[in-house]
PDB file of C-alpha atoms in Angstrom:
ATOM      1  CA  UNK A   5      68.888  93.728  79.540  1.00 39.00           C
ATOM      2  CA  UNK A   6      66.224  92.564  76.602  1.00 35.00           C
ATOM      3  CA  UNK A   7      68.431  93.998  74.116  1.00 41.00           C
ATOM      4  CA  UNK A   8      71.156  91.653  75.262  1.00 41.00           C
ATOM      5  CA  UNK A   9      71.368  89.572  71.692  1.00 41.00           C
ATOM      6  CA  UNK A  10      71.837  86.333  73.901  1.00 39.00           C
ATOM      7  CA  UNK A  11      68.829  86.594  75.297  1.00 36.00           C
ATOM      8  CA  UNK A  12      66.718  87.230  72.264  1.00 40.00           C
ATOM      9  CA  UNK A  13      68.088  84.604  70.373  1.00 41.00           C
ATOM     10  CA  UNK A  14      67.181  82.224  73.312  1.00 39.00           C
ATOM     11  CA  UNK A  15      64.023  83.638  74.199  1.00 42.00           C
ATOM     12  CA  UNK A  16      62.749  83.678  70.256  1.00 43.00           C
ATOM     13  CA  UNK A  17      64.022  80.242  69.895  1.00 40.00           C
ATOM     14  CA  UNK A  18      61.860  78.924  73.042  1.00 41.00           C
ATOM     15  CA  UNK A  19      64.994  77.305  74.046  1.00 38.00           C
ATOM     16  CA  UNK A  20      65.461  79.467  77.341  1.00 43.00           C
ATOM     17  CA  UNK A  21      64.128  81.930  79.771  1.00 46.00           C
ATOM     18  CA  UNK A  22      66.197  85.003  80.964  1.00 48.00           C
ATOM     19  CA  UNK A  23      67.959  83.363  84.383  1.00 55.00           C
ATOM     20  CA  UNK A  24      67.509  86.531  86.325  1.00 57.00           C
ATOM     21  CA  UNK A  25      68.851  84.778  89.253  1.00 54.00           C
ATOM     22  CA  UNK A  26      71.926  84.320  87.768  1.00 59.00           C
ATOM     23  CA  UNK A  27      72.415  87.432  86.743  1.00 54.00           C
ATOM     24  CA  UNK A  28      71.711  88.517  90.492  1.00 54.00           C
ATOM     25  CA  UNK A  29      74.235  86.105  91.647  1.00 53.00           C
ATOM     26  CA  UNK A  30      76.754  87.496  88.897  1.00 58.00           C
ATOM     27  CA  UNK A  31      76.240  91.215  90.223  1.00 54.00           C
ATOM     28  CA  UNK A  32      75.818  90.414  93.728  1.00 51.00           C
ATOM     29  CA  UNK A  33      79.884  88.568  92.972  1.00 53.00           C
ATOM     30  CA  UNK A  34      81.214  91.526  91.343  1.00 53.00           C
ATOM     31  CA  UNK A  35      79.753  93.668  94.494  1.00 47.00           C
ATOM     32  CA  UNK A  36      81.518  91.215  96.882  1.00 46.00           C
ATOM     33  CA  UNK A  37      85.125  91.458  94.413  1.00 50.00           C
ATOM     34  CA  UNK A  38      85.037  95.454  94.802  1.00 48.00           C
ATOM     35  CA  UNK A  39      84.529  95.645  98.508  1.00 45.00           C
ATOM     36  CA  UNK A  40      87.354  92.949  99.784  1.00 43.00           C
ATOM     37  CA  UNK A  41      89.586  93.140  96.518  1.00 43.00           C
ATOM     38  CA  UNK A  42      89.271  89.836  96.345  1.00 44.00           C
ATOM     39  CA  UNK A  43      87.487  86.851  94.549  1.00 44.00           C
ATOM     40  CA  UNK A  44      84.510  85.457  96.143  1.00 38.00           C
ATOM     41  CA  UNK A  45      85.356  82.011  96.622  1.00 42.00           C
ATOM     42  CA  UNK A  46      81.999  80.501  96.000  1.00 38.00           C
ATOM     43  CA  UNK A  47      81.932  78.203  99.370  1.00 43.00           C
ATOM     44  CA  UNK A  48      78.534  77.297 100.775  1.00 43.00           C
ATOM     45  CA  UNK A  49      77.985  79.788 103.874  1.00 44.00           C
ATOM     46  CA  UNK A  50      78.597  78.439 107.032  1.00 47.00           C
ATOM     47  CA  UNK A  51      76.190  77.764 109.733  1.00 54.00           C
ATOM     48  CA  UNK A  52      78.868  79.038 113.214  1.00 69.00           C
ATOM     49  CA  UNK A  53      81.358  81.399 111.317  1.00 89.00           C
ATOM     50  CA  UNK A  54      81.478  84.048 113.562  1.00 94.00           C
ATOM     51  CA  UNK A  55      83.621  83.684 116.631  1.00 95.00           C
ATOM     52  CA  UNK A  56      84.281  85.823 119.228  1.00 96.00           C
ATOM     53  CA  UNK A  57      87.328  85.061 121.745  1.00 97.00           C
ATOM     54  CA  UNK A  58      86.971  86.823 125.523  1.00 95.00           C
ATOM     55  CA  UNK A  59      89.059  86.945 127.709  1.00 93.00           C
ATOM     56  CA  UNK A  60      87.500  86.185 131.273  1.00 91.00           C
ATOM     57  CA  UNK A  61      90.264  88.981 132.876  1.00 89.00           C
ATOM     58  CA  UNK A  62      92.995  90.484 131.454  1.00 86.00           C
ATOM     59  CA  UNK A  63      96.440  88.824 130.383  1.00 86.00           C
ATOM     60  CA  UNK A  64      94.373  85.337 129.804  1.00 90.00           C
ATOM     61  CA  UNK A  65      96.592  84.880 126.421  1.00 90.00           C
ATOM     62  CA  UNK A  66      93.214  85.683 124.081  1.00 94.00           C
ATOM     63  CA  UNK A  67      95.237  87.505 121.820  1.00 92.00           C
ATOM     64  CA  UNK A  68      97.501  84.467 121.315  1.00 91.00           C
ATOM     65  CA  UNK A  69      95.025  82.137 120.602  1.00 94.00           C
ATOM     66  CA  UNK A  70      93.220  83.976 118.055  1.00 95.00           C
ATOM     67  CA  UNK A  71      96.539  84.686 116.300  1.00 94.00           C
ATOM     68  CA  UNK A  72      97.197  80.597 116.224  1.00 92.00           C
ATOM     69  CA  UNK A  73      94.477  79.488 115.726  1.00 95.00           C
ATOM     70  CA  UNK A  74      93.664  82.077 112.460  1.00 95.00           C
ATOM     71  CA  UNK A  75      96.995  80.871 111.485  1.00 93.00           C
ATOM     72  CA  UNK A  76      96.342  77.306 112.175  1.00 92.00           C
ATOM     73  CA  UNK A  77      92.557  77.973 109.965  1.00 94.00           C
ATOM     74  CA  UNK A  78      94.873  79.728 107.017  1.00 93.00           C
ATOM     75  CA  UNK A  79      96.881  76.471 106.877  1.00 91.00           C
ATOM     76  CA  UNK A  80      94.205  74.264 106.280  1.00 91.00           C
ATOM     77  CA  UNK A  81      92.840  75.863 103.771  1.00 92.00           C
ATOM     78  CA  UNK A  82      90.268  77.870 105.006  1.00 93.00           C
ATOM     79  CA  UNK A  83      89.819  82.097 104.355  1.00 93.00           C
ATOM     80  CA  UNK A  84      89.475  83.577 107.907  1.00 95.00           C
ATOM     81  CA  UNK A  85      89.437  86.801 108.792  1.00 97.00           C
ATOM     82  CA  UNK A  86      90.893  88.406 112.340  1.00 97.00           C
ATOM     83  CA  UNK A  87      89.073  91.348 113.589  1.00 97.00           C
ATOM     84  CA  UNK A  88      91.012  93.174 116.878  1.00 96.00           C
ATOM     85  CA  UNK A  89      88.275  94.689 118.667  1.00 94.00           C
ATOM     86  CA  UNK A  90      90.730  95.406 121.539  1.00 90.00           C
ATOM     87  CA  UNK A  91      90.764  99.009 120.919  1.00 87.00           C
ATOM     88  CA  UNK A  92      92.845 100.122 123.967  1.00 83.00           C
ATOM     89  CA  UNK A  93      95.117  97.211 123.973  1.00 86.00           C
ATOM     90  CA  UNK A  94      95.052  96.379 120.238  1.00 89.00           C
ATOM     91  CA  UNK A  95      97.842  93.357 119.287  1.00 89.00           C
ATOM     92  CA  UNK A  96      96.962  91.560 115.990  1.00 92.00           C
ATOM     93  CA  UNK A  97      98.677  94.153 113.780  1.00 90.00           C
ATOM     94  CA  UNK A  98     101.990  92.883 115.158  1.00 88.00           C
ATOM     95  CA  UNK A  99     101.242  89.208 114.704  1.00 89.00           C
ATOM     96  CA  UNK A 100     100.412  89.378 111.376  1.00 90.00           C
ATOM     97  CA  UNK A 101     102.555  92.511 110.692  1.00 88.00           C
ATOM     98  CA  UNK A 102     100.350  95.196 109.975  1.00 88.00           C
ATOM     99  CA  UNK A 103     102.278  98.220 109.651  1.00 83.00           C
ATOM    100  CA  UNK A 104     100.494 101.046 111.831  1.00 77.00           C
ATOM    101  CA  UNK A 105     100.280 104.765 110.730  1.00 77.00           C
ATOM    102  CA  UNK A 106      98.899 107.636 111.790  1.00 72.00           C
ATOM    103  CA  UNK A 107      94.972 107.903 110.335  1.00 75.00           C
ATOM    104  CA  UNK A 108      95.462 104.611 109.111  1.00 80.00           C
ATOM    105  CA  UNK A 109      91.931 102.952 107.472  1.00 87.00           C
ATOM    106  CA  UNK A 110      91.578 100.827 109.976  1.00 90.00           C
ATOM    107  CA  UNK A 111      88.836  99.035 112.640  1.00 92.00           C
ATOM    108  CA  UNK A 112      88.139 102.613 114.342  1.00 88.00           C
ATOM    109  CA  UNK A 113      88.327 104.373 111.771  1.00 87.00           C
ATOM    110  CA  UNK A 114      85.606 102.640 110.051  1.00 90.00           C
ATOM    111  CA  UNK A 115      83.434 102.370 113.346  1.00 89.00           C
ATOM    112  CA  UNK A 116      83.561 106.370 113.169  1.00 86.00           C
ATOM    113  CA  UNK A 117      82.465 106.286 109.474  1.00 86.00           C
ATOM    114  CA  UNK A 118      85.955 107.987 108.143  1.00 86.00           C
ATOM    115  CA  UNK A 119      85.997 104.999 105.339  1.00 87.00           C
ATOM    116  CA  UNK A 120      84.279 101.679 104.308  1.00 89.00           C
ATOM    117  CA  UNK A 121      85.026  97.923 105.593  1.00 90.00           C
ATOM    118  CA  UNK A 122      86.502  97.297 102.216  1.00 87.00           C
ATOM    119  CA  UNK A 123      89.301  99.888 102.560  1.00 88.00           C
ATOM    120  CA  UNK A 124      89.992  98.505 106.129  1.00 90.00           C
ATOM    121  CA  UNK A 125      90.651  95.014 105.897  1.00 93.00           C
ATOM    122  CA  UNK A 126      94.399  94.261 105.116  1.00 92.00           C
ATOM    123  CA  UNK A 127      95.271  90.714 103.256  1.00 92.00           C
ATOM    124  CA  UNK A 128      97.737  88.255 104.057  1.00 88.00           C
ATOM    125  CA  UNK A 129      96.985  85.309 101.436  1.00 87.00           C
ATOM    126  CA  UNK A 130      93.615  83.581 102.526  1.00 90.00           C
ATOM    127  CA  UNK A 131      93.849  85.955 105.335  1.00 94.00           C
ATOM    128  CA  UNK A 132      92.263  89.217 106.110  1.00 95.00           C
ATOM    129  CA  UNK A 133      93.250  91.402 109.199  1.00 95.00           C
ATOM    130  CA  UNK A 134      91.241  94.027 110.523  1.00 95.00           C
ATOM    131  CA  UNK A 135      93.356  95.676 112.797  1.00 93.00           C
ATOM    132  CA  UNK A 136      92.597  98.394 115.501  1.00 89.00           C
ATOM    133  CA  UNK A 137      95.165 101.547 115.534  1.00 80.00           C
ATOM    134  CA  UNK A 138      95.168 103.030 118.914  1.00 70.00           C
ATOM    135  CA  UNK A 139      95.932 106.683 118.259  1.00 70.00           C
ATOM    136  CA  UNK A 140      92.496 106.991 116.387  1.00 69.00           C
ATOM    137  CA  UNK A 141      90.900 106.491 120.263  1.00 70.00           C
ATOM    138  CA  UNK A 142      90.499 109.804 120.730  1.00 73.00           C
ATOM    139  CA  UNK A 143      88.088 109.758 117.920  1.00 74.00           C
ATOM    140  CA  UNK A 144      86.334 106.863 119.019  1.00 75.00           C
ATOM    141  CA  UNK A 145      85.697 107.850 122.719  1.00 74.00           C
ATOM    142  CA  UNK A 146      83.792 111.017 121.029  1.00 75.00           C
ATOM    143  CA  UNK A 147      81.653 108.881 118.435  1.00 79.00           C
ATOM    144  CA  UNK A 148      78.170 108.268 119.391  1.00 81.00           C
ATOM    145  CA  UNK A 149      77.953 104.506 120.524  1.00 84.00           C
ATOM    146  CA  UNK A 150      74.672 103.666 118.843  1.00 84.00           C
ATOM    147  CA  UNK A 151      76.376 104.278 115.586  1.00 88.00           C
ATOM    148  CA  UNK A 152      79.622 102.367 116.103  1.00 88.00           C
ATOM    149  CA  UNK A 153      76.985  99.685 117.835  1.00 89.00           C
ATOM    150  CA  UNK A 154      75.216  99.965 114.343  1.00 90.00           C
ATOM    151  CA  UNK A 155      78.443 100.259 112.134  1.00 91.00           C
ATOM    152  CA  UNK A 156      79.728  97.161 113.644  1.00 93.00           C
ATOM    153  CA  UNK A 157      76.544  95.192 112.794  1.00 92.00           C
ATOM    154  CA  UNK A 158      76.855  96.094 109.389  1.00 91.00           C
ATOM    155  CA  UNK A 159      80.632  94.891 109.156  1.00 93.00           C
ATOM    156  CA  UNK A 160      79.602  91.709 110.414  1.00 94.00           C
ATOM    157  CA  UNK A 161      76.806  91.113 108.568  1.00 91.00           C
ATOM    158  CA  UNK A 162      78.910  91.685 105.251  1.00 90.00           C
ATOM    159  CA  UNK A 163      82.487  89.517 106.080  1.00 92.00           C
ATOM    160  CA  UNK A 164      80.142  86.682 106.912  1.00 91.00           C
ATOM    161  CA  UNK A 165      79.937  85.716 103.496  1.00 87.00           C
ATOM    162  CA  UNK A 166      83.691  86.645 102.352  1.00 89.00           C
ATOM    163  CA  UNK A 167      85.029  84.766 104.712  1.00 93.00           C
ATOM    164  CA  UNK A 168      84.358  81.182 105.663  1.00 92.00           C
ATOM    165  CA  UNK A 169      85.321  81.900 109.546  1.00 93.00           C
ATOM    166  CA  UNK A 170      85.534  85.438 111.045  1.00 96.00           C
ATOM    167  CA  UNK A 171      87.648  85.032 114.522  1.00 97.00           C
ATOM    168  CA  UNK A 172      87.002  88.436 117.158  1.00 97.00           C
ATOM    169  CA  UNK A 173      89.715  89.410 119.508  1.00 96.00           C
ATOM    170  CA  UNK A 174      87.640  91.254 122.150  1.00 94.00           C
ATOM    171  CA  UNK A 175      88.018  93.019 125.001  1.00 87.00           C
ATOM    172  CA  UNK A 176      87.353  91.866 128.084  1.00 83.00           C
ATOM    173  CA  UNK A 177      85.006  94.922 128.760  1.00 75.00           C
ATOM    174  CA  UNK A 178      81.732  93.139 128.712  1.00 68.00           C
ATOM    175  CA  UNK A 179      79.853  97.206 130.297  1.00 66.00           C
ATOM    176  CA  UNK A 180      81.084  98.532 126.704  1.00 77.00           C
ATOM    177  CA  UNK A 181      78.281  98.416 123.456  1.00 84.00           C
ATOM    178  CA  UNK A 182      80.711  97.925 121.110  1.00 88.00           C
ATOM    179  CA  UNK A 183      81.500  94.295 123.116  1.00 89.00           C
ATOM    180  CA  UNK A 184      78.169  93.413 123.974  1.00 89.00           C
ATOM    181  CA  UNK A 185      76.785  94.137 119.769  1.00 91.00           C
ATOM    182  CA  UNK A 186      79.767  91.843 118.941  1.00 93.00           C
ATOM    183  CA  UNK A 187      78.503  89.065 121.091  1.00 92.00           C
ATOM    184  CA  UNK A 188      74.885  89.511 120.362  1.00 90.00           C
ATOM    185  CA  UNK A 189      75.966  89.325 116.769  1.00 91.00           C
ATOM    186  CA  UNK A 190      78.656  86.152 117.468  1.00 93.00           C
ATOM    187  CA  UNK A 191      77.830  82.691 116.685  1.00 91.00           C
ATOM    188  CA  UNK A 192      79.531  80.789 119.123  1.00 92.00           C
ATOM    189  CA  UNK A 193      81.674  82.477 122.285  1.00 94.00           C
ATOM    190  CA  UNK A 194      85.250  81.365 123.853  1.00 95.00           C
ATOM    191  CA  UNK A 195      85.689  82.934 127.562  1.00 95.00           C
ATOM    192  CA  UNK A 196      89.626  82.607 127.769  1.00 95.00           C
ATOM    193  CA  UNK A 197      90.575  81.325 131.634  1.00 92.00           C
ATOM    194  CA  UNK A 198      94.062  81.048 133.151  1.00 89.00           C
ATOM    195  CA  UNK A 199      94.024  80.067 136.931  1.00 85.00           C
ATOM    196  CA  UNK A 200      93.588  83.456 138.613  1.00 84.00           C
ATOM    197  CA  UNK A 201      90.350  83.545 141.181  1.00 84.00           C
ATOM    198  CA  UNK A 202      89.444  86.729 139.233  1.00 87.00           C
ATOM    199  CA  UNK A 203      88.348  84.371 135.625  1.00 89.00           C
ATOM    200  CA  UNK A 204      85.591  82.425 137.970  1.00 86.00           C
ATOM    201  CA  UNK A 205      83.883  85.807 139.427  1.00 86.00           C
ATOM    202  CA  UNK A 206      83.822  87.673 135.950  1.00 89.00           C
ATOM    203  CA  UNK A 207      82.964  84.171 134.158  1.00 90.00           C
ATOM    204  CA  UNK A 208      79.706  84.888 136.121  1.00 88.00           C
ATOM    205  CA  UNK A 209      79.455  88.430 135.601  1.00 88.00           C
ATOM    206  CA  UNK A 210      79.829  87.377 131.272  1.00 88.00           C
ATOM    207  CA  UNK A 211      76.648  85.043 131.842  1.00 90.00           C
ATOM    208  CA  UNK A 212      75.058  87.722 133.327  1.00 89.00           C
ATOM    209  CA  UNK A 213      75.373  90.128 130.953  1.00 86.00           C
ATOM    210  CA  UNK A 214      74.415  87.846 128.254  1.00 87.00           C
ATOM    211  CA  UNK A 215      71.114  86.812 129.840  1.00 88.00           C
ATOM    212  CA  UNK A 216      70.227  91.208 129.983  1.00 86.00           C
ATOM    213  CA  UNK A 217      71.165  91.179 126.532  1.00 83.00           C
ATOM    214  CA  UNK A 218      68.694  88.007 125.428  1.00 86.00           C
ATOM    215  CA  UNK A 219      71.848  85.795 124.392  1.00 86.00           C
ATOM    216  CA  UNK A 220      71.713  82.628 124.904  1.00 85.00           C
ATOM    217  CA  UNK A 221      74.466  81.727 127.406  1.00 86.00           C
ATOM    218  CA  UNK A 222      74.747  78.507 125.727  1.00 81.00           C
ATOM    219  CA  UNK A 223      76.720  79.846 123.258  1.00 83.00           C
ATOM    220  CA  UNK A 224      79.557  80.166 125.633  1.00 91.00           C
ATOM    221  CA  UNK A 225      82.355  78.080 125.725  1.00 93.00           C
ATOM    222  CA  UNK A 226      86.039  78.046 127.746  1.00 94.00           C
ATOM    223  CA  UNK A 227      89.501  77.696 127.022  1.00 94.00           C
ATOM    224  CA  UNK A 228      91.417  76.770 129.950  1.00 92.00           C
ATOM    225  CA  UNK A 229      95.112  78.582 129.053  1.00 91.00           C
ATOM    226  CA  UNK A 230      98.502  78.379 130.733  1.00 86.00           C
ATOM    227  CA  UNK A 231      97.136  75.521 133.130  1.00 83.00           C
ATOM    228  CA  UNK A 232      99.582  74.183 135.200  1.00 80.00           C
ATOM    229  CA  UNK A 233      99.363  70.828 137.318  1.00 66.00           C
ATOM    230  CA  UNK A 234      99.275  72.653 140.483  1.00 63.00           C
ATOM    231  CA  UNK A 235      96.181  74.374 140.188  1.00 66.00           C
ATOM    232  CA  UNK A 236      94.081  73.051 137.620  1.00 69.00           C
ATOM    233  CA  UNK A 237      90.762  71.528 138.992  1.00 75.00           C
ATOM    234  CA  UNK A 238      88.174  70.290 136.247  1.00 77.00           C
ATOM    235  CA  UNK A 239      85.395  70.022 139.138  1.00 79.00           C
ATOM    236  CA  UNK A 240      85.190  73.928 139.175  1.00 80.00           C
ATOM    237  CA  UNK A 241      84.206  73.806 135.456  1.00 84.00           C
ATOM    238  CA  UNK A 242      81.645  71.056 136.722  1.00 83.00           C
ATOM    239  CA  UNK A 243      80.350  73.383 139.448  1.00 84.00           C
ATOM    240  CA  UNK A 244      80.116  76.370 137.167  1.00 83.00           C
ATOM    241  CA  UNK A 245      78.027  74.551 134.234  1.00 84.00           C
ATOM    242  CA  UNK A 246      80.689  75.875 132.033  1.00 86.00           C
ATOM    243  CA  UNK A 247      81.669  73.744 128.674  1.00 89.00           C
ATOM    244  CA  UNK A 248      85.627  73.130 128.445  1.00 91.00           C
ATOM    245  CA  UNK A 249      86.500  72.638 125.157  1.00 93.00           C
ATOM    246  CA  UNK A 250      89.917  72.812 125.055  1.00 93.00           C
ATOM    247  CA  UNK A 251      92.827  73.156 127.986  1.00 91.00           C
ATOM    248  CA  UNK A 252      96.158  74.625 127.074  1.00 89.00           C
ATOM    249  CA  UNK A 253      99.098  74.145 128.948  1.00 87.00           C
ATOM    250  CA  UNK A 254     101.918  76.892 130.364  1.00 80.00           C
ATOM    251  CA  UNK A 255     105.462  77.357 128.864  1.00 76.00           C
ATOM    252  CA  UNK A 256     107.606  79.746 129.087  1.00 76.00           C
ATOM    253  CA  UNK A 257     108.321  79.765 125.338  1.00 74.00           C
ATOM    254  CA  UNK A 258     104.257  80.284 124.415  1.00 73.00           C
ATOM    255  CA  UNK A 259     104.170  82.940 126.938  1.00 72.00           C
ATOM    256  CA  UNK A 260     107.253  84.831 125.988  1.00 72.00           C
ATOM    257  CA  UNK A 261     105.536  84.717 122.289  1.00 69.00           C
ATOM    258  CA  UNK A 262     102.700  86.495 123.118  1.00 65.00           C
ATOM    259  CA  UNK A 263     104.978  89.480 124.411  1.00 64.00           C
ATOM    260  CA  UNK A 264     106.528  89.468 121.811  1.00 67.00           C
ATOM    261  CA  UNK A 265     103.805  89.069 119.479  1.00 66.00           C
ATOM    262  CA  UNK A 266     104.589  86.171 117.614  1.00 70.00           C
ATOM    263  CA  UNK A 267     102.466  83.090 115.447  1.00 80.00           C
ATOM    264  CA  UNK A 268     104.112  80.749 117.828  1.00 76.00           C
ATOM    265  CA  UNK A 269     102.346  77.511 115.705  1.00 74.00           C
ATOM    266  CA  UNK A 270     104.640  78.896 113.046  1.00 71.00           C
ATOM    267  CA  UNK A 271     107.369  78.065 114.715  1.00 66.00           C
ATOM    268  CA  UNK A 272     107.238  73.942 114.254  1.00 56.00           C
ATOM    269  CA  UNK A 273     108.918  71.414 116.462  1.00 54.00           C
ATOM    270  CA  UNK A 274     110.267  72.531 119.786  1.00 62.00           C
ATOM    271  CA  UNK A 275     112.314  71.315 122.643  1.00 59.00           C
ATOM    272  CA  UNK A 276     109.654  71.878 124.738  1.00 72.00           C
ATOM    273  CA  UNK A 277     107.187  69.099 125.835  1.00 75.00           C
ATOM    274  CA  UNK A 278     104.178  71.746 126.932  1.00 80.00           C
ATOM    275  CA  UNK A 279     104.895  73.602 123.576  1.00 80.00           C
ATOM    276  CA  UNK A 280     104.262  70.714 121.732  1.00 82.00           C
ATOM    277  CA  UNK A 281     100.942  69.958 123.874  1.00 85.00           C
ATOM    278  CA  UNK A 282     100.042  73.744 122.612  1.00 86.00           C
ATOM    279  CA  UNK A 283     100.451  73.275 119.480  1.00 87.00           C
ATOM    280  CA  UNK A 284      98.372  69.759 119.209  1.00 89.00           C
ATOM    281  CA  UNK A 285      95.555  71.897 121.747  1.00 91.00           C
ATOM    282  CA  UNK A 286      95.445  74.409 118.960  1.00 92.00           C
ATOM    283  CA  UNK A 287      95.046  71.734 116.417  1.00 92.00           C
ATOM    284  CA  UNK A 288      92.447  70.491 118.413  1.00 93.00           C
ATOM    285  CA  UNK A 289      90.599  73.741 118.737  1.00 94.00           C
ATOM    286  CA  UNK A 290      90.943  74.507 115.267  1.00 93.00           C
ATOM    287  CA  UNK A 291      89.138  71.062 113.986  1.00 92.00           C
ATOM    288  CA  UNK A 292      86.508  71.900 116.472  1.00 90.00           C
ATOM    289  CA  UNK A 293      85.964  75.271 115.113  1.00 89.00           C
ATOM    290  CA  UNK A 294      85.546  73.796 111.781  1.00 89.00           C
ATOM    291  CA  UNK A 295      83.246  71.298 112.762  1.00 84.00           C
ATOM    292  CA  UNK A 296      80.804  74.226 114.670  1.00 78.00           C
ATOM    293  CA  UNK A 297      81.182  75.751 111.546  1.00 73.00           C
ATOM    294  CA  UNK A 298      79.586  72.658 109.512  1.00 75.00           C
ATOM    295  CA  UNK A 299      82.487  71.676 107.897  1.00 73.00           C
ATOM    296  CA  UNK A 300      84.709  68.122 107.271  1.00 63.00           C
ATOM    297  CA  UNK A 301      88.402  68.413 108.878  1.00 54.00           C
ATOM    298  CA  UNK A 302      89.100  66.792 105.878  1.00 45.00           C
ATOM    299  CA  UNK A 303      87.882  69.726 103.417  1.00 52.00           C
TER     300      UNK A 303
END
């Protein structure tokens, strides 16, 4: 690098000093270009920018929400990527249309060290999907889990700073390592309710499992989903010491989406009055997911 003419004619001159952290930063950009294929985009880093989504039993609508509210991040500007850590029941590939094939370079495939995070993630503009393809399972129910605990740690610890939020889909298998090195790893946590008796039990049994691991159960907030005006009681959030940040309301249309696996905040104006109440809760989530992430809304 002292043959570089530049710097000789600056350092003879006295007017300058080789910048070597520039030329760190400059290398350490090029790095970042060849693993996601994309341009760094040179925001600050976030303080909360990875978030992992829960569900507190199964068929909560986690799925759903992530997919929206990615969507809702993507709108506003921001470069999120989705990760679908729901090996067994993976859905994010058919939100965001992610064609599946057989030995695809995907989220499993990359836990069991068959190719690197770069090759995994797929791009849809600002956004980056990291789907999981269910007929690699076999191969990931033979890996060893202290390296797909360790492979994961390393995938986090590099989108972190490619993205400017990083949005888990999770399983709601809070025994499994790959889970529990995701939340140890997570900045903030959203425990996805609906009104079944079964979310309050295994709400407890999350906490729990947080406290063996050393995580701060603080970090755990809940999304009230599908809440009807028959059952919903705010006083059992009270009694639990649990933080609702955001309650979403049922329709049949929202529901019916998430079968069928579609960006229902795409869809605009509806007839519906509760799918219009989702669609403003999602907004609302979304600001306060910026805002934990030390942005303004209006960036």
């Amino acid at each position: 690098m002292y043959n570089d003419p530049s710097y000789q004619q600056e350092n003879e001159s006295g007017l300058a000093k080789l910048n070597i952290a520039d030329k760190i930063s400059d290398a350490t950009n090029k790095l970042i270009k060849q693993l996601s294929g994309k341009e760094h985009r040179g925001k600050k880093k976030v303080i909360d920018n990875i978030i992992s989504f829960i569900g507190a039993s199964g068929g909560t609508g986690t799925s759903t929400i992530v997919a929206n509210v990615a969507q809702n991040l993507v709108d506003k500007n921001f470069s999120v990527l989705v990760i679908d850590a729901n090996i067994c029941y993976p859905a994010q590939h058919i939100f965001f249309r992610v064609k599946q094939e057989i030995n695809k370079k995907d989220l499993v495939s990359f836990l069991t060290g068959k190719n690197t995070i770069g090759e995994s993630i797929e791009y849809r503009g600002e956004l980056g999907v990291l789907v999981s393809n269910n007929r690699n399972l076999r191969d990931y129910i033979h890996c060893d889990s202290k390296i797909v605990s360790q492979n994961i740690a390393d995938c986090l610890d590099r989108v972190a700073s490619l993205f400017d939020l990083v949005l888990i889909d999770c399983p709601n298998n809070i025994s499994h390592d790959l889970v529990n090195t995701i939340l140890y790893k997570s900045d903030a946590i959203y425990c996805v309710w609906d009104e079944g008796i079964s979310c309050v039990a295994n709400f407890e049994r999350l906490r729990i499992n947080l406290r063996l691991l050393g995580i701060d159960v603080n970090k755990i907030r809940v999304i009230l989903n599908k809440k009807t005006n028959i059952y919903y009681r705010e006083s059992v959030f009270k009694s639990l010491k649990a933080e609702l940040v955001e309650v979403l309301p049922f329709d049949t249309a929202i529901i019916e989406s998430g079968l069928m696996a579609e960006v229902f905040i795409k869809k605009g104006e509806s007839t519906s009055k509760n799918a219009k109440e989702f669609v403003k809760g999602i907004n609302r989530l979304t600001n306060k997911l910026v805002q934990l992430g030390g942005y303004d809304n209006g960036r």
